[in-house]
């Protein structure tokens, strides 16, 4: 469903992502791994449209989305989370999520002024959506808590929920399990499986190898901006180039 | 305690406030107090404008005082030099501040954080310089005299303080009413999403420029409305009305009351205007107090009076977990009354 | 032709002062990412301190300049410790508002002691140098030479001393500096002290050909911001080049276009430049 063709991004004279081609199939969990500075986050930023590639194409369901601005790409169905999601600390969880569905609505200033039917209807739709995704990530019990008062793991789930509220076809998750303990990591992995069961395509960057190996259908390995391998977890585990890259760098192999 | 506190978030409190404002001229000791209250209301309208772009949308606009002056000068010059009557000139002032706000916004809102603040600081200064130097248009340092007040009807004469007070009150109520609607609408939520970060907002499919520009134009129009009312009330304006210090005053009002809250601008503005009035000797040296106050607030109470109060109340009602409180809490959660500060 | 050279001298003078103020601002921004709106107030306090030392205590111009630099350096360190340090992890809007608070406070205090009047401050350098018809007042020559000396001294300090090296390291990478064990607090205080001193020197150099009053910092700080945006926020050479650009633009613009609008030139330039290049003139890449 997401097809990347010869994607390259130069910063100054350096290639952060270099001639990467890959195809992610629908309804699968795809992982991107690689040592620090391998260009994983840049790759996400290119797909989501935050950065424009120097060359190459990004094709979503047959449509070339390369030239689009990131809000349009989000509307085409690419949702994402960040390593740290800046939520509004002093508002409730539900309040933070309502805006997630905003891109599917049309009300403007005039609707606010006359309190139009459309606005009322759309606000209800957004609220329902927020409840729905909150339920999906298993957090309806904290609906009214302030963001400032919930745990790190709950924050991760809220970030998922926010991305899901945009009605995406594919979600890009940037280190979704960073900073949470092993049991919670397993819970988040289950959540990703649940997303796929509900027809979504998941694409994640992760350092936690145990989690990736048990979770991903397909793995792409980046090193110094280049794709050095792709395949199933078993293939990747046995790939000598990957082992080389990981032993060559340091702490990531241990992580 | 909790009961009293939660009463303050009910609609009844709102009506009580309106009644108080309506009878204020009757209980005021003298006309001067009514005048002070009217000018506090005018500043509050401008601060509501600042709250849109800075409080909800998170962009520190330092040209706000400039737009206030732009509104005042547009009204002043149209009535004094071009013979317009008040209301057409008032509409003209709104359109002018909206239009210039749009132009400035389109250029400046592409800039991030610091750049935006610095850019708007310069824009505010250019506006101030123009009122001072462009004598053919603005009369320079002499200022604009003989500004028209609105035509009265019957016994109502808007050149008198009390009728004008009610006029200002009507605009203030409108301003707050609209702000309330805005802040809990999808549009207001969109602005607040931008405050959480450009990248996150864009990943939610929000068109940054369109929404920021809209917020900016709304905020400058509020400033223009306040400026035009100000010109109509004092009927004499000069370049000092566009001094950058007014922008700093407004930031103080906003921060004390509670940035990004619905009632914060009113609480902060009315509170501080009266505080400085009652400490007359402070008038000139008020900044000796305001300066450190700003610093202390952003370090220890960045949410201001209203923001801190609401946060406290929200937690209390959640902890209490009573059925009655439950209802209220969901009301706060739906953002019915108030909420959301930076 | 003569007038042309006269304008060059004026441009150099203005450029030197603006450059010095902008240098302090850009140092603080480069290292701490704080746009210090209070920097103009430090400049103003610098002028008043020199005025106080000279007029009230009767000390010599040079001593007054050093005394003023010391006072402002301490003041700048206090600002860092008491205000910016506690705010280092706050949302970006907070340190800007706090800086505005400092600015308001300092102005009010100065106004309480000295009033809002415009004051004159004299210096021992009132003579005029003539070179083949070109007239250079001594004070202007002193400003230009003084600025050159200060810039060289700053460069030496940053390049040749250990403390200077840590400042540069931190400017390049905050996390990196932290990892190699640089005491970030010390660097922050040092940077603020230097920026305050430069502001005080600039103010004392410029005051004799200008006026001293509490609001004198407003226009200067705004121009300094324009300069560091032109030159790239955090760039030292950018601050100097930018200072010169604005200095010359004002000297020539004020002469050939309109003297009453000369203060607007810098801001107009900024508006035009940022409209075309939102990331500044010399900044590379987007941030």
Short mmCIF file of C-alpha atoms in Angstrom, two decimals, chain C residues 78-267:
data_model
loop_
_atom_site.label_atom_id
_atom_site.label_comp_id
_atom_site.label_asym_id
_atom_site.label_seq_id
_atom_site.Cartn_x
_atom_site.Cartn_y
_atom_site.Cartn_z
CA UNK C 78 21.65 37.77 38.50
CA UNK C 79 19.14 37.70 35.66
CA UNK C 80 20.49 34.36 34.54
CA UNK C 81 20.47 32.82 38.02
CA UNK C 82 17.20 34.18 39.30
CA UNK C 83 15.12 34.18 36.16
CA UNK C 84 16.36 32.32 33.11
CA UNK C 85 17.87 29.38 34.92
CA UNK C 86 14.63 28.40 36.68
CA UNK C 87 12.82 28.74 33.36
CA UNK C 88 15.16 26.61 31.27
CA UNK C 89 12.63 23.80 30.81
CA UNK C 90 9.54 25.95 30.45
CA UNK C 91 7.61 26.52 27.23
CA UNK C 92 9.45 29.00 25.00
CA UNK C 93 6.93 31.75 25.55
CA UNK C 94 7.79 31.96 29.25
CA UNK C 95 11.39 33.14 29.08
CA UNK C 96 10.38 35.84 26.64
CA UNK C 97 7.71 37.11 29.00
CA UNK C 98 10.14 36.94 31.93
CA UNK C 99 12.68 38.94 29.93
CA UNK C 100 10.02 41.56 29.35
CA UNK C 101 9.41 41.59 33.10
CA UNK C 102 13.10 42.28 33.76
CA UNK C 103 13.08 45.01 31.16
CA UNK C 104 10.09 46.74 32.74
CA UNK C 105 11.57 46.46 36.20
CA UNK C 106 14.98 47.88 35.31
CA UNK C 107 13.46 50.79 33.45
CA UNK C 108 11.16 51.63 36.30
CA UNK C 109 13.97 51.50 38.83
CA UNK C 110 16.21 53.75 36.77
CA UNK C 111 13.35 56.14 36.21
CA UNK C 112 12.67 56.25 39.94
CA UNK C 113 16.23 57.33 40.67
CA UNK C 114 16.99 59.56 37.72
CA UNK C 115 13.60 60.51 36.30
CA UNK C 116 12.52 60.22 32.69
CA UNK C 117 14.51 63.25 31.52
CA UNK C 118 17.07 63.21 28.78
CA UNK C 119 20.57 63.70 30.11
CA UNK C 120 23.86 64.56 28.53
CA UNK C 121 27.02 62.74 29.42
CA UNK C 122 30.33 64.23 28.40
CA UNK C 123 33.56 62.43 27.77
CA UNK C 124 37.16 63.72 27.70
CA UNK C 125 37.20 63.19 23.96
CA UNK C 126 35.45 66.24 22.61
CA UNK C 127 38.04 67.23 20.02
CA UNK C 128 37.77 66.88 16.31
CA UNK C 129 40.28 65.22 14.03
CA UNK C 130 40.73 66.53 10.52
CA UNK C 131 42.16 64.57 7.67
CA UNK C 132 42.33 66.54 4.49
CA UNK C 133 38.89 68.03 4.88
CA UNK C 134 37.37 64.89 6.42
CA UNK C 135 36.17 65.61 9.93
CA UNK C 136 36.13 62.86 12.52
CA UNK C 137 35.07 63.73 16.06
CA UNK C 138 37.35 62.03 18.57
CA UNK C 139 34.51 60.24 20.29
CA UNK C 140 33.43 58.63 17.04
CA UNK C 141 36.97 57.51 16.36
CA UNK C 142 37.06 56.10 19.88
CA UNK C 143 33.85 54.16 19.27
CA UNK C 144 35.20 52.57 16.12
CA UNK C 145 38.57 51.73 17.67
CA UNK C 146 36.90 50.60 20.89
CA UNK C 147 34.59 48.24 19.03
CA UNK C 148 37.48 46.73 17.09
CA UNK C 149 39.48 46.22 20.27
CA UNK C 150 36.52 44.61 22.04
CA UNK C 151 35.75 42.28 19.16
CA UNK C 152 39.38 41.18 18.97
CA UNK C 153 39.51 40.72 22.73
CA UNK C 154 36.35 38.63 22.60
CA UNK C 155 37.75 36.51 19.80
CA UNK C 156 40.97 35.93 21.74
CA UNK C 157 39.01 35.03 24.82
CA UNK C 158 36.81 32.57 22.95
CA UNK C 159 39.63 30.98 20.94
CA UNK C 160 42.56 31.01 23.31
CA UNK C 161 41.20 30.43 26.78
CA UNK C 162 39.72 27.30 28.28
CA UNK C 163 36.58 29.13 29.41
CA UNK C 164 36.13 30.53 25.94
CA UNK C 165 36.48 27.08 24.45
CA UNK C 166 33.77 25.71 26.71
CA UNK C 167 31.46 28.52 25.68
CA UNK C 168 32.00 27.70 22.03
CA UNK C 169 31.56 24.00 22.67
CA UNK C 170 28.26 24.64 24.35
CA UNK C 171 27.12 26.93 21.57
CA UNK C 172 27.77 24.14 19.08
CA UNK C 173 26.05 21.40 21.02
CA UNK C 174 24.39 21.66 24.38
CA UNK C 175 24.05 17.93 24.89
CA UNK C 176 27.56 17.30 23.67
CA UNK C 177 28.98 19.87 26.05
CA UNK C 178 27.02 18.26 28.82
CA UNK C 179 28.42 14.83 28.00
CA UNK C 180 32.04 15.95 28.13
CA UNK C 181 31.40 17.41 31.55
CA UNK C 182 31.17 21.11 30.89
CA UNK C 183 29.58 22.96 33.77
CA UNK C 184 26.60 24.40 31.96
CA UNK C 185 25.74 26.74 34.81
CA UNK C 186 29.14 28.34 34.76
CA UNK C 187 29.04 28.77 31.01
CA UNK C 188 25.59 30.31 31.19
CA UNK C 189 26.67 32.80 33.84
CA UNK C 190 29.84 33.62 31.97
CA UNK C 191 27.93 34.22 28.77
CA UNK C 192 25.48 36.53 30.45
CA UNK C 193 28.33 38.43 32.10
CA UNK C 194 30.09 38.94 28.78
CA UNK C 195 26.91 40.00 27.07
CA UNK C 196 26.20 42.50 29.85
CA UNK C 197 29.72 43.89 29.71
CA UNK C 198 29.58 44.38 25.96
CA UNK C 199 26.28 46.22 26.36
CA UNK C 200 27.75 48.47 29.06
CA UNK C 201 30.82 49.25 26.96
CA UNK C 202 28.66 50.05 23.95
CA UNK C 203 26.40 52.29 26.00
CA UNK C 204 29.30 54.17 27.59
CA UNK C 205 31.00 54.66 24.24
CA UNK C 206 27.86 55.90 22.56
CA UNK C 207 26.39 58.01 25.37
CA UNK C 208 28.62 61.09 24.85
CA UNK C 209 27.31 61.64 21.32
CA UNK C 210 23.79 60.68 22.24
CA UNK C 211 21.42 61.15 25.16
CA UNK C 212 20.91 59.12 28.30
CA UNK C 213 17.31 58.32 29.30
CA UNK C 214 15.40 55.30 30.63
CA UNK C 215 13.77 54.34 27.34
CA UNK C 216 17.05 54.56 25.40
CA UNK C 217 17.31 50.78 25.20
CA UNK C 218 14.08 50.21 23.26
CA UNK C 219 15.19 51.12 19.80
CA UNK C 220 18.68 49.71 20.29
CA UNK C 221 17.49 46.29 21.40
CA UNK C 222 15.06 46.06 18.54
CA UNK C 223 17.79 46.94 16.09
CA UNK C 224 20.06 44.38 17.72
CA UNK C 225 17.36 41.77 17.16
CA UNK C 226 17.06 42.82 13.54
CA UNK C 227 20.83 42.45 13.26
CA UNK C 228 21.05 38.98 14.71
CA UNK C 229 18.18 37.83 12.56
CA UNK C 230 19.98 39.23 9.54
CA UNK C 231 23.23 37.62 10.58
CA UNK C 232 21.74 34.36 11.76
CA UNK C 233 20.76 33.95 15.40
CA UNK C 234 23.78 32.80 17.36
CA UNK C 235 26.40 33.74 14.79
CA UNK C 236 29.22 36.00 15.99
CA UNK C 237 30.49 37.16 12.59
CA UNK C 238 26.85 37.55 11.57
CA UNK C 239 26.29 40.00 14.42
CA UNK C 240 29.23 42.14 13.36
CA UNK C 241 28.39 42.12 9.66
CA UNK C 242 24.71 42.67 10.42
CA UNK C 243 25.60 45.56 12.71
CA UNK C 244 27.56 47.20 9.95
CA UNK C 245 24.78 46.67 7.41
CA UNK C 246 22.25 48.37 9.67
CA UNK C 247 24.72 51.09 10.66
CA UNK C 248 25.45 51.97 7.06
CA UNK C 249 21.85 51.65 5.98
CA UNK C 250 20.89 54.17 8.63
CA UNK C 251 23.74 56.57 7.98
CA UNK C 252 23.12 56.66 4.25
CA UNK C 253 19.37 56.19 4.40
CA UNK C 254 19.08 58.95 6.99
CA UNK C 255 21.10 61.27 4.79
CA UNK C 256 19.81 60.48 1.32
CA UNK C 257 16.27 59.39 2.04
CA UNK C 258 14.79 60.86 5.19
CA UNK C 259 16.27 61.60 8.56
CA UNK C 260 13.03 61.42 10.47
CA UNK C 261 12.35 57.92 9.16
CA UNK C 262 15.88 56.60 9.63
CA UNK C 263 14.87 54.53 12.65
CA UNK C 264 12.32 52.71 10.54
CA UNK C 265 14.89 51.65 7.94
CA UNK C 266 16.22 48.77 10.01
CA UNK C 267 12.74 47.44 10.74
#
